Amino acid sequence: MTTPHKTPALHSALPAHVELVDVAPRDGLQNIATAIPSSTKIQLIDLLADAGLKRIEAAAFVSPQWVPQMADGAAVLQGLKPRPGVRYPVLVPNLKGFDAAMEAGATEVAIFAAASESFSRKNTNASVAESLKRLTPVAAAAAALDIPVRGYVSCVAGCPFEGPVAPEAVAHVAHELQELGCYEISLGDTIGTGTPGTILPMLEACARHVPIQRLAGHYHDTYGMALANIHASLLFGVKVFDTSVAGLGGCPYAPGASGNVATEDVVYLLQGMGIECGIDLPRLIAAGNFISAQLGRENASRVARNLSRTPLQCQ
Ligand code: HMG
Ligand code: MG
């Protein structure tokens, strides 16, 4: 990689440090039809932690009738060795999922809602208002146990059923999740149709209700726009991004949605811009190549594909 060089104008606008949350073990695997052994999921999470990831979304405690791949959340959590400074949040849709996550030893949860009515119904069998009502006792139970809660808003740029989504609709749900006590709101471009032209107005609307320091970007890369959206978000002041090693992912209830932006590609971007993220790129590529081989598919990260062919460049 060439020596990072920030122009003076960029230098003042860019953060010195960015945190990545790898969501591959949950978002990356949830859409895969064949059952993946829990031991493979645990190995993937261990490899991501070896690479330096400090937040890894490890599992989901959703209905196994809705997402069979995530049915082994308890086995995955119980197979993880605690590591100092590494957090393993899990996704929960309701109190039943929260209770199961607590029983399995989860120490952090993520709750999710959508900015679009149609997607909310498809994904959670509830309207936006009903889903927020359903999440209220989850947030209360978490607060009582001192469990940190992160919140997701889906369809922040577009909905697979309704098309473009208004920034104010996103900001409303982000605000409601903050009111429920979420320490951070992750903004999901579920179907990856956003561009900086739609992501920036959406961020501006959210930042009127939620401090920028509490906003995170969760951009799927269906249209190849995720890196552009991350770059624009960085300049706007966002410092946390969800990514998925090997570009794995997609939501089973968002037809056509492909994976999150590949963690490897984001690390390459950040390193190229001189922004610290604490991740060892060759080790990360090894993690992505491991899970890609297990799934019998090509690694979707362009950076990983190129550096795997010419490994000397990634020293
Ligand atoms: P429902 O069918 O309305 O719920 O689903 P229900 O309460 O009637 O329960 C139906 C059955 O599921 C019952 O079982 C429950 O016990 C069981 P039965 O009595 O028929 O045998 N059940 C559960 N089992 C285990 N754990 C649970 C649980 N809850 C109910 N937690 C529900 C409502 C919310 C449960 C369902 O719609 C659901 O699980 N949805 C989750 C869908 C999902 O996981 N989508 C992908 C994750 S979100 C995402 O990917 C977007 C994100 O990445 C951001 C972005 O990119 O935009 C976060
Ligand atoms: Mg997602």
mmCIF file of C-alpha atoms in Angstrom, residues 7 22 47 51 78 81 100-102 124 126 138 172 181 183-184 195-196 231 249-250 252 265 272 299 302 306:
data_model
loop_
_atom_site.group_PDB
_atom_site.id
_atom_site.type_symbol
_atom_site.label_atom_id
_atom_site.label_comp_id
_atom_site.label_asym_id
_atom_site.label_seq_id
_atom_site.Cartn_x
_atom_site.Cartn_y
_atom_site.Cartn_z
ATOM 1 C CA THR A 7 -4.494 16.771 2.077
ATOM 2 C CA ASP A 22 -17.945 -6.772 12.122
ATOM 3 C CA LEU A 47 -10.282 -15.149 13.678
ATOM 4 C CA ALA A 51 -7.392 -9.630 13.490
ATOM 5 C CA GLN A 78 -21.119 -20.397 24.864
ATOM 6 C CA LYS A 81 -13.599 -17.467 24.961
ATOM 7 C CA ALA A 100 -32.677 -16.317 25.709
ATOM 8 C CA ALA A 101 -29.657 -14.109 25.023
ATOM 9 C CA MET A 102 -29.220 -13.418 28.743
ATOM 10 C CA THR A 124 -40.843 -8.360 12.129
ATOM 11 C CA ALA A 126 -45.294 -5.560 13.038
ATOM 12 C CA VAL A 138 -36.606 -5.191 26.011
ATOM 13 C CA HIS A 172 -37.972 9.652 13.801
ATOM 14 C CA GLY A 181 -31.869 4.082 25.806
ATOM 15 C CA TYR A 183 -26.197 4.037 23.303
ATOM 16 C CA GLU A 184 -25.676 4.069 19.527
ATOM 17 C CA THR A 195 -25.493 7.288 -2.521
ATOM 18 C CA PRO A 196 -23.853 10.239 -0.734
ATOM 19 C CA HIS A 231 -16.297 8.319 2.825
ATOM 20 C CA GLY A 249 -24.543 -10.768 4.135
ATOM 21 C CA GLY A 250 -28.037 -9.725 3.321
ATOM 22 C CA PRO A 252 -33.709 -12.652 4.252
ATOM 23 C CA ASP A 265 -12.164 -2.999 1.734
ATOM 24 C CA GLY A 272 -4.967 4.542 2.805
ATOM 25 C CA ASN A 299 -14.307 -13.858 -1.204
ATOM 26 C CA ARG A 302 -11.818 -6.934 -3.892
ATOM 27 C CA ASN A 306 -6.094 -8.890 -4.889
#
